[in-house]
């Protein structure tokens, strides 16, 4: 979980996802766009990824401690 005054987000090895305070959504495919220059949040090909990362972010918003970390392996 990444947070700041203006956004909250999650990052995986492949994707970076952020929700901005003013409502904008950002999604970057880090494999194809490591410099995060092309926001693919509105690209239908990424709709499942966007949904999955939004759900993950929601689950982490009030999370604390070990329950917030995925199991290794």
Coordinates of N, CA and C in Angstrom, one line a residue:
X1 N 0.9 -1.2 0.0 CA 0.0 0.0 0.0 C 0.9 1.2 0.0
X2 N 0.7 2.1 -1.0 CA 1.4 3.3 -1.0 C 0.4 4.4 -0.8
X3 N 0.7 5.4 0.1 CA -0.3 6.4 0.4 C 0.4 7.8 0.4
X4 N -0.3 8.8 0.1 CA 0.2 10.2 0.2 C -1.0 11.1 0.4
X5 N -0.8 12.3 0.5 CA -2.0 13.3 0.6 C -2.9 13.2 -0.6
X6 N -2.4 12.9 -1.7 CA -3.2 13.0 -2.9 C -3.6 11.7 -3.6
X7 N -3.0 10.6 -3.1 CA -3.3 9.3 -3.7 C -3.1 8.1 -2.7
X8 N -3.7 7.0 -3.1 CA -3.4 5.7 -2.5 C -3.2 4.7 -3.6
X9 N -2.3 3.7 -3.5 CA -2.0 2.8 -4.5 C -1.4 1.5 -4.1
X10 N -1.3 0.6 -5.0 CA -0.6 -0.7 -4.8 C 0.2 -0.9 -6.0
X11 N 1.3 -1.7 -5.8 CA 2.2 -2.0 -6.8 C 2.5 -3.5 -6.8
X12 N 2.6 -4.1 -7.9 CA 3.0 -5.5 -8.1 C 4.3 -5.5 -8.9
X13 N 4.8 -6.7 -9.2 CA 6.0 -6.7 -10.1 C 5.6 -6.3 -11.5
X14 N 4.4 -6.4 -11.9 CA 3.9 -6.1 -13.2 C 3.2 -4.8 -13.4
X15 N 2.4 -4.4 -12.3 CA 1.5 -3.3 -12.4 C 1.7 -2.3 -11.3
X16 N 1.4 -1.0 -11.6 CA 1.3 0.1 -10.6 C -0.1 0.6 -10.7
X17 N -0.9 0.7 -9.6 CA -2.3 1.2 -9.6 C -2.4 2.3 -8.6
X18 N -3.0 3.4 -8.9 CA -3.2 4.4 -8.0 C -4.6 5.1 -8.2
X19 N -5.2 5.5 -7.0 CA -6.5 6.2 -7.0 C -6.1 7.6 -6.5
X20 N -6.4 8.6 -7.2 CA -6.1 10.0 -6.8 C -7.2 10.6 -6.0
X21 N -7.0 11.5 -5.1 CA -8.0 12.1 -4.3 C -9.1 12.7 -5.2
X22 N -8.8 13.3 -6.3 CA -9.8 14.0 -7.1 C -10.5 13.0 -8.0
X23 N -10.3 11.7 -7.8 CA -11.0 10.7 -8.6 C -10.4 10.0 -9.7
X24 N -9.2 10.5 -10.2 CA -8.5 9.9 -11.3 C -8.0 8.5 -10.9
X25 N -8.0 7.6 -11.8 CA -7.4 6.3 -11.7 C -6.2 6.2 -12.6
X26 N -5.1 5.6 -12.1 CA -3.9 5.4 -12.9 C -3.5 3.9 -12.8
X27 N -3.2 3.3 -13.9 CA -2.8 2.0 -14.0 C -1.7 1.9 -15.1
X28 N -0.5 1.3 -14.7 CA 0.6 1.2 -15.6 C 1.1 -0.2 -15.6
X29 N 1.3 -0.7 -16.9 CA 1.9 -2.0 -17.1 C 3.4 -1.8 -17.1
X30 N 4.0 -2.2 -16.0 CA 5.4 -1.9 -15.8 C 6.3 -2.7 -16.7
X31 N 5.9 -3.8 -17.2 CA 6.7 -4.6 -18.1 C 6.7 -3.9 -19.5
X32 N 5.6 -3.3 -19.9 CA 5.6 -2.7 -21.2 C 6.0 -1.2 -21.1
X33 N 5.8 -0.6 -19.9 CA 6.0 0.8 -19.8 C 6.6 1.1 -18.4
X34 N 7.9 0.7 -18.3 CA 8.6 0.8 -16.9 C 8.7 2.3 -16.4
X35 N 8.6 3.3 -17.3 CA 8.7 4.7 -16.9 C 7.3 5.3 -16.6
X36 N 6.3 4.5 -16.6 CA 4.9 4.9 -16.3 C 4.5 6.1 -17.0
X37 N 4.6 6.0 -18.3 CA 4.2 7.2 -19.2 C 2.9 7.0 -19.8
X38 N 2.4 5.7 -19.9 CA 1.1 5.4 -20.6 C 0.1 4.8 -19.6
X39 N -0.9 5.6 -19.2 CA -1.9 5.2 -18.3 C -2.9 4.3 -19.0
X40 N -3.0 3.0 -18.6 CA -3.9 2.1 -19.3 C -5.2 1.8 -18.5
X41 N -5.5 2.7 -17.6 CA -6.7 2.5 -16.7 C -8.0 2.4 -17.5
X42 N -8.1 3.1 -18.6 CA -9.3 3.0 -19.4 C -9.2 2.1 -20.6
X43 N -8.2 1.3 -20.7 CA -8.0 0.3 -21.7 C -8.8 -0.9 -21.3
X44 N -9.7 -1.4 -22.1 CA -10.5 -2.5 -21.8 C -9.7 -3.8 -21.6
X45 N -8.6 -3.9 -22.3 CA -7.7 -5.1 -22.1 C -7.2 -5.2 -20.7
X46 N -7.2 -4.2 -19.9 CA -6.7 -4.2 -18.6 C -7.8 -4.1 -17.5
X47 N -9.1 -4.3 -17.9 CA -10.2 -4.2 -17.0 C -10.1 -5.2 -15.8
X48 N -9.7 -6.4 -16.1 CA -9.6 -7.4 -15.0 C -8.5 -7.0 -14.0
X49 N -7.4 -6.6 -14.5 CA -6.3 -6.2 -13.7 C -6.7 -5.0 -12.8
X50 N -7.3 -4.0 -13.5 CA -7.8 -2.8 -12.7 C -8.7 -3.2 -11.6
X51 N -9.7 -4.1 -11.9 CA -10.6 -4.5 -10.9 C -9.9 -5.2 -9.7
X52 N -9.0 -6.1 -10.1 CA -8.3 -6.9 -9.0 C -7.4 -6.0 -8.2
X53 N -6.8 -5.0 -8.8 CA -5.9 -4.1 -8.0 C -6.7 -3.1 -7.1
X54 N -7.9 -2.7 -7.7 CA -8.8 -1.9 -6.9 C -9.3 -2.6 -5.6
X55 N -9.6 -3.9 -5.8 CA -10.1 -4.7 -4.7 C -9.0 -4.9 -3.7
X56 N -7.8 -5.1 -4.2 CA -6.6 -5.2 -3.3 C -6.4 -4.0 -2.5
X57 N -6.4 -2.8 -3.1 CA -6.3 -1.6 -2.4 C -7.3 -1.4 -1.4
X58 N -8.6 -1.7 -1.7 CA -9.6 -1.5 -0.7 C -9.4 -2.4 0.5
X59 N -8.9 -3.6 0.3 CA -8.6 -4.5 1.4 C -7.5 -4.1 2.3
X60 N -6.6 -3.2 1.7 CA -5.4 -2.8 2.5 C -5.7 -1.4 3.2
X61 N -6.7 -0.7 2.9 CA -6.9 0.6 3.4 C -6.9 0.7 4.9
X62 N -7.5 -0.3 5.6 CA -7.6 -0.3 7.0 C -6.8 -1.4 7.6
X63 N -5.9 -2.0 6.9 CA -5.1 -3.1 7.3 C -3.9 -2.7 8.2
X64 N -3.5 -3.5 9.1 CA -2.4 -3.3 9.9 C -1.7 -4.6 10.3
X65 N -0.4 -4.5 10.4 CA 0.4 -5.7 10.9 C 0.6 -6.8 9.8
X66 N 0.8 -8.0 10.3 CA 1.1 -9.1 9.5 C 0.0 -9.5 8.5
X67 N -1.2 -9.2 8.9 CA -2.3 -9.6 8.0 C -2.3 -8.8 6.7
X68 N -1.5 -7.8 6.6 CA -1.4 -7.0 5.3 C -0.4 -7.6 4.3
X69 N 0.4 -8.5 4.8 CA 1.5 -9.0 3.9 C 1.0 -10.3 3.3
X70 N 1.2 -10.5 2.0 CA 0.9 -11.8 1.4 C 1.9 -12.8 1.9
X71 N 1.5 -14.1 1.9 CA 2.4 -15.2 2.4 C 3.5 -15.4 1.3
X72 N 4.7 -15.6 1.8 CA 5.8 -15.9 0.9 C 5.6 -17.3 0.3
X73 N 6.0 -17.5 -1.0 CA 6.0 -18.8 -1.5 C 5.2 -18.9 -2.7

